Coordinates of C-alpha atoms in Angstrom, one line a residue:
X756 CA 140.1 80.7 180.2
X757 CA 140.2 82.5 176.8
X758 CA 136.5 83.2 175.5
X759 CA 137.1 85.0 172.7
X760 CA 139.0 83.8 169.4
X761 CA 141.5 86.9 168.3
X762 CA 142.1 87.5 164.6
X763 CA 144.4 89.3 162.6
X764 CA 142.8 91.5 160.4
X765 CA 143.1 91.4 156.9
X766 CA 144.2 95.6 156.9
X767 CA 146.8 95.2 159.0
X768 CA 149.0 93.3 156.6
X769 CA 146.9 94.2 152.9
X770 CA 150.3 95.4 151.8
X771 CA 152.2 92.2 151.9
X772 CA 151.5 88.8 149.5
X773 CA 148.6 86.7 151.4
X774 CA 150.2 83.7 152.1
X775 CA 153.6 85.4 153.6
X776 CA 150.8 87.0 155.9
X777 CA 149.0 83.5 156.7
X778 CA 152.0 82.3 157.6
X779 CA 153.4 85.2 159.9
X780 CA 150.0 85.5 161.7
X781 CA 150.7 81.4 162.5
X782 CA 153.9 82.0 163.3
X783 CA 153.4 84.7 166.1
X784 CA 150.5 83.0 167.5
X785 CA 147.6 84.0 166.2
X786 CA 144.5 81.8 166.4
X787 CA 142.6 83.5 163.2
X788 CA 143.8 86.1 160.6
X789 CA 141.5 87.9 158.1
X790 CA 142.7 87.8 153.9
X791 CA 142.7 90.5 151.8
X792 CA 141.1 89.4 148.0
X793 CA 142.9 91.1 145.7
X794 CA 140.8 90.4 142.0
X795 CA 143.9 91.2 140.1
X796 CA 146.3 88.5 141.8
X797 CA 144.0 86.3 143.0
X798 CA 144.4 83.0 140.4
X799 CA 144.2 79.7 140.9
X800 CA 147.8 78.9 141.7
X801 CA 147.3 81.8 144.3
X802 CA 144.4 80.2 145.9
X803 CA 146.2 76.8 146.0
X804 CA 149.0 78.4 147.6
X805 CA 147.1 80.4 150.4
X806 CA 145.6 77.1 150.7
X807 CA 148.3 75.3 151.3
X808 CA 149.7 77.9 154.3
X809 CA 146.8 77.2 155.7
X810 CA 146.7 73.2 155.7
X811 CA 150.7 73.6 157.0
X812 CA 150.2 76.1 159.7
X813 CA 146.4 75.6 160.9
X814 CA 145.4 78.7 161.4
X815 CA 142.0 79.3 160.5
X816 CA 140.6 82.3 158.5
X817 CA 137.8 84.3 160.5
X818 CA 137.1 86.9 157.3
X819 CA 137.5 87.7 153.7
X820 CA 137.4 91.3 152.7
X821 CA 136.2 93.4 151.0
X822 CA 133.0 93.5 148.8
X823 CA 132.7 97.3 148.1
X824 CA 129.6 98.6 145.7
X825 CA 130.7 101.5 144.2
X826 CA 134.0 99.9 142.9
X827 CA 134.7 98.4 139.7
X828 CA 134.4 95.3 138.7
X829 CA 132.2 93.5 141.0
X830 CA 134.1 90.7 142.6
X831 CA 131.1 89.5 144.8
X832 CA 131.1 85.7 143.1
X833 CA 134.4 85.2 142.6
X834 CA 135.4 86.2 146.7
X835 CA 132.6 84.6 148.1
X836 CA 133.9 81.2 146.3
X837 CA 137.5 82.0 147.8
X838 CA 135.7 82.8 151.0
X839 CA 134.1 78.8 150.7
X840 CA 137.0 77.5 149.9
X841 CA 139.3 78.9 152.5
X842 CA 137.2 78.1 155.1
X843 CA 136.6 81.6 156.1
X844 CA 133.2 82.7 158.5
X845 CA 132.5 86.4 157.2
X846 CA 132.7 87.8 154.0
X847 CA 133.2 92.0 154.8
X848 CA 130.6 93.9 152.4
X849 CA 130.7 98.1 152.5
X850 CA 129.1 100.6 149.7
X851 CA 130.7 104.1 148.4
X852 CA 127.3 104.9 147.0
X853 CA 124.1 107.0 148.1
X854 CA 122.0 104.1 146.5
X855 CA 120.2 102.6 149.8
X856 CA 118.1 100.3 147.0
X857 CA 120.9 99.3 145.1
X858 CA 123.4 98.5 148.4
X859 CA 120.4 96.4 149.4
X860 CA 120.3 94.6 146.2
X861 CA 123.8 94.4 145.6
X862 CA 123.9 93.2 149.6
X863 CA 120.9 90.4 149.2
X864 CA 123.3 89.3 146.4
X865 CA 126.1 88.7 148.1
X866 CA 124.4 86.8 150.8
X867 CA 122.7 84.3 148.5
X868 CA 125.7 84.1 146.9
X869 CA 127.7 83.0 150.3
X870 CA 124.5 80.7 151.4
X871 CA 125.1 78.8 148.3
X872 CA 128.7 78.5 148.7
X873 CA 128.8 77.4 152.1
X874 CA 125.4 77.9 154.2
X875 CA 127.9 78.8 157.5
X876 CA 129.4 81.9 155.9
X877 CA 128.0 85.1 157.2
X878 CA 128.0 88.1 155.0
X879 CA 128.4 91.8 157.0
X880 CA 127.6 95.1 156.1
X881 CA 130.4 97.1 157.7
X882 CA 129.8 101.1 158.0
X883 CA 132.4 103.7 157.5
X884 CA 130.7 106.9 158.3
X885 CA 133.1 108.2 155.5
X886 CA 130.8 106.6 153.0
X887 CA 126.9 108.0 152.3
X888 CA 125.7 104.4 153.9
X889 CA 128.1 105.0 156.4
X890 CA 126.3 104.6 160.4
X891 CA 125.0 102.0 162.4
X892 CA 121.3 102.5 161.9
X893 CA 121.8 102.7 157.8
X894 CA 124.2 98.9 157.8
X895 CA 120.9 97.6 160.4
X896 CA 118.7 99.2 157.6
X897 CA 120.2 97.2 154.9
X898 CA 120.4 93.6 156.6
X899 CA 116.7 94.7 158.0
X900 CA 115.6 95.6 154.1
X901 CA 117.7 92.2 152.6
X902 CA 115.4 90.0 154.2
X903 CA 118.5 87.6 154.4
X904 CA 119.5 85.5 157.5
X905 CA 122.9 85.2 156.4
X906 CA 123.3 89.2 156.7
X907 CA 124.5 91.3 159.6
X908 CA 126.6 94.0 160.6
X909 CA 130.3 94.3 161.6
X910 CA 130.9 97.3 164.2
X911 CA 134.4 98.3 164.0
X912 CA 135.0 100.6 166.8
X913 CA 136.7 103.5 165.4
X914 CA 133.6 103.8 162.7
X915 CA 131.5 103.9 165.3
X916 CA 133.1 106.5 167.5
X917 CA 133.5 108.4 164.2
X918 CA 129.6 108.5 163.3
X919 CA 129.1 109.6 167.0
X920 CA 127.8 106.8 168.7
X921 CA 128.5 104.8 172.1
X922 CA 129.1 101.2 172.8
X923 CA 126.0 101.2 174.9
X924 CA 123.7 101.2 172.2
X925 CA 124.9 97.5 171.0
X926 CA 123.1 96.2 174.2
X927 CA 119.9 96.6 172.8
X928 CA 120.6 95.0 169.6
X929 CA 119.7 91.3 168.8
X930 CA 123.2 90.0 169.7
X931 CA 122.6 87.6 166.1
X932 CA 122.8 91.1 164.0
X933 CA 126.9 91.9 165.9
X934 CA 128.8 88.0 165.0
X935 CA 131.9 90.1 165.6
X936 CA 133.7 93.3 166.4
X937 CA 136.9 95.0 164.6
X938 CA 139.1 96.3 167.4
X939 CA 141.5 99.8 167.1
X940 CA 141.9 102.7 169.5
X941 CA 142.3 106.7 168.4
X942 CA 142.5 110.1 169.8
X943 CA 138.5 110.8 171.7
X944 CA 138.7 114.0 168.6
X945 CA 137.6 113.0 165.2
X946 CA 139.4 114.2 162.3
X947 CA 137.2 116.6 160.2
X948 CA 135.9 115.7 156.9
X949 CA 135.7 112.4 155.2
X950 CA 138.6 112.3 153.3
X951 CA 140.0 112.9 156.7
X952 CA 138.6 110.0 158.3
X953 CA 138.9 107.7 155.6
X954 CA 142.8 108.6 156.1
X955 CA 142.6 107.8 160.0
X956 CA 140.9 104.7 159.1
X957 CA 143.8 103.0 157.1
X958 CA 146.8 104.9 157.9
X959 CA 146.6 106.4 161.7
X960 CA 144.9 103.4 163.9
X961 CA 146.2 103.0 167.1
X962 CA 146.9 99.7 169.4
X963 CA 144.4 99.0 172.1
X964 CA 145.0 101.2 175.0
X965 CA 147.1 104.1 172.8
X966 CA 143.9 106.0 172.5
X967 CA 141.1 107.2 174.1
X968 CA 138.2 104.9 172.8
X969 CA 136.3 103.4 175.3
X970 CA 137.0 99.9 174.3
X971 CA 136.7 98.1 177.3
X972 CA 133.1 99.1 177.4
X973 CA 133.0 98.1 173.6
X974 CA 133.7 94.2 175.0
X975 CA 131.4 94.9 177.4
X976 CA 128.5 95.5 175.2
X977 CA 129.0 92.5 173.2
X978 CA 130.6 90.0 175.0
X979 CA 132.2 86.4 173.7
X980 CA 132.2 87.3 169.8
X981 CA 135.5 86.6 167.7
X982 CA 137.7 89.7 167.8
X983 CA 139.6 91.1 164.6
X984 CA 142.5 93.5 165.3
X985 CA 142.1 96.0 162.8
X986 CA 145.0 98.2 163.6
X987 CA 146.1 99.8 160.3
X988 CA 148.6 102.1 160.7
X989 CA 151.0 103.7 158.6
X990 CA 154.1 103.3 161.5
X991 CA 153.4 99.9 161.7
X992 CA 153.8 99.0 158.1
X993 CA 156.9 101.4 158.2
X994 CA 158.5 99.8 161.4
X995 CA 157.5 96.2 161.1
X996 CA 158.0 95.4 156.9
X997 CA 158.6 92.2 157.8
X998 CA 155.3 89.6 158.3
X999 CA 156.4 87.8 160.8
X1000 CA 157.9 90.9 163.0
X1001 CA 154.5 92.5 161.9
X1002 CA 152.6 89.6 162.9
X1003 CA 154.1 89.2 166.1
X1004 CA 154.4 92.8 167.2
X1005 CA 151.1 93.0 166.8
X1006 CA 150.1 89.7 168.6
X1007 CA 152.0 91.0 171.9
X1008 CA 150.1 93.7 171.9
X1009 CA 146.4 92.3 172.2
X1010 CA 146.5 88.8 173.2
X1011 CA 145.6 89.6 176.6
X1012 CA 142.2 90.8 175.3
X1013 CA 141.1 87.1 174.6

């Protein structure tokens, strides 16, 4: 019996349009899929449409993404309301800036934001060890400091390799603070340098079990919680152009994980 909903992250297909990718991840399978909020393309009519691949194919949308302080302009408001009205569960928040007061701020924002959209969404502070704000303890730091109950932190496993730290640790964490994990695998050697891993991170993911990451003791650690596949890869977008050939390539290749 399947005890963990699988999603389709957001990364994987942020090249192609949104609804093309709503409807591929349906197509192939996929309970959940993640959607990418592009500000500069994201009108009504696009909402509506999104919408409507959603309504036609019923698959439901686990996260919207991303939230980044540090980037201009701030789109907190207008993706949190996408966020309610899609349906979604997490909104994904990061930071590029060395400001711990302003990312909690800017963070506590964003969550009173979501609680007033739609008191279920969660907002998460997901660390890239690229970034100054960028390991575990620092994203606890800022959903500790928020004071918000609608904050908590997204482990994606490659970060956390990256920022040097093992699965284990997650036991001792309030399983409330981990609502759900972003899945990849890599080489057990880190790249050097953050430009280097920021590279890794959306170009040169590997599927679950090409790599040496010790995922199964990831699942382990926190057990149950949705899953989001958040394979980006440079090959993949290369091989599989297609959504649905994307979609479903990538759907063979961790729905045993459920």
């Amino acid at each position: 019996m399947s005890t963990r909903l699988l999603s389709l992250a957001a990364g994987v297909m942020a090249d192609l349009p949104v609804p093309d990718s709503v409807t591929a991840a349906a197509a192939a399978g996929w309970p959940a899929c993640g959607v990418w909020f592009d500000h500069e393309v994201w009108t009504a009519a696009h909402e509506r449409e999104v919408l409507r691949r959603l309504a036609d194919s019923g698959i439901a949308v686990l996260d919207v993404e991303p939230i980044i302080v540090g980037l201009e302009p701030d789109v907190s408001e207008r993706l949190v309301d996408a966020a309610a009205v899609l349906g979604a569960r997490f909104i994904l928040f990061t930071a590029r800036v060395a400001d711990q007061a302003l990312v909690v701020e800017r963070f506590g924002r964003a969550c009173d934001l979501a609680a007033a959209a739609d008191p279920r969404l969660t907002v998460v502070y997901e660390f890239l060890p690229a970034f100054p704000i960028g390991t575990l303890g620092d994203a606890l730091g800022v959903v500790r400091d928020s004071g918000r109950s609608n904050g908590a932190v997204l482990v994606d496993n490659l970060h956390l390799a990256r920022s040097g730290v093992t699965p284990e640790v997650l036991h001792s964490l309030d399983p409330s603070l981990l609502p759900y994990l972003q899945v990849s695998d890599a080489p057990r050697q880190a790249p050097k340098g953050s430009d280097e891993l920021l590279h890794e991170a959306r170009h040169a993911r590997l599927w679950p079990g090409d790599g040496e990451l010790p995922i199964g003791e990831l699942l382990s650690a926190v057990p149950h919680v949705p899953l989001s596949f958040e394979v980006r890869s440079q090959r993949v977008r290369d091989t599989f152009r297609d959504p649905l050939d994307r979609a479903a390539f990538a759907w063979s290749r961790v729905h045993h994980l459920a």
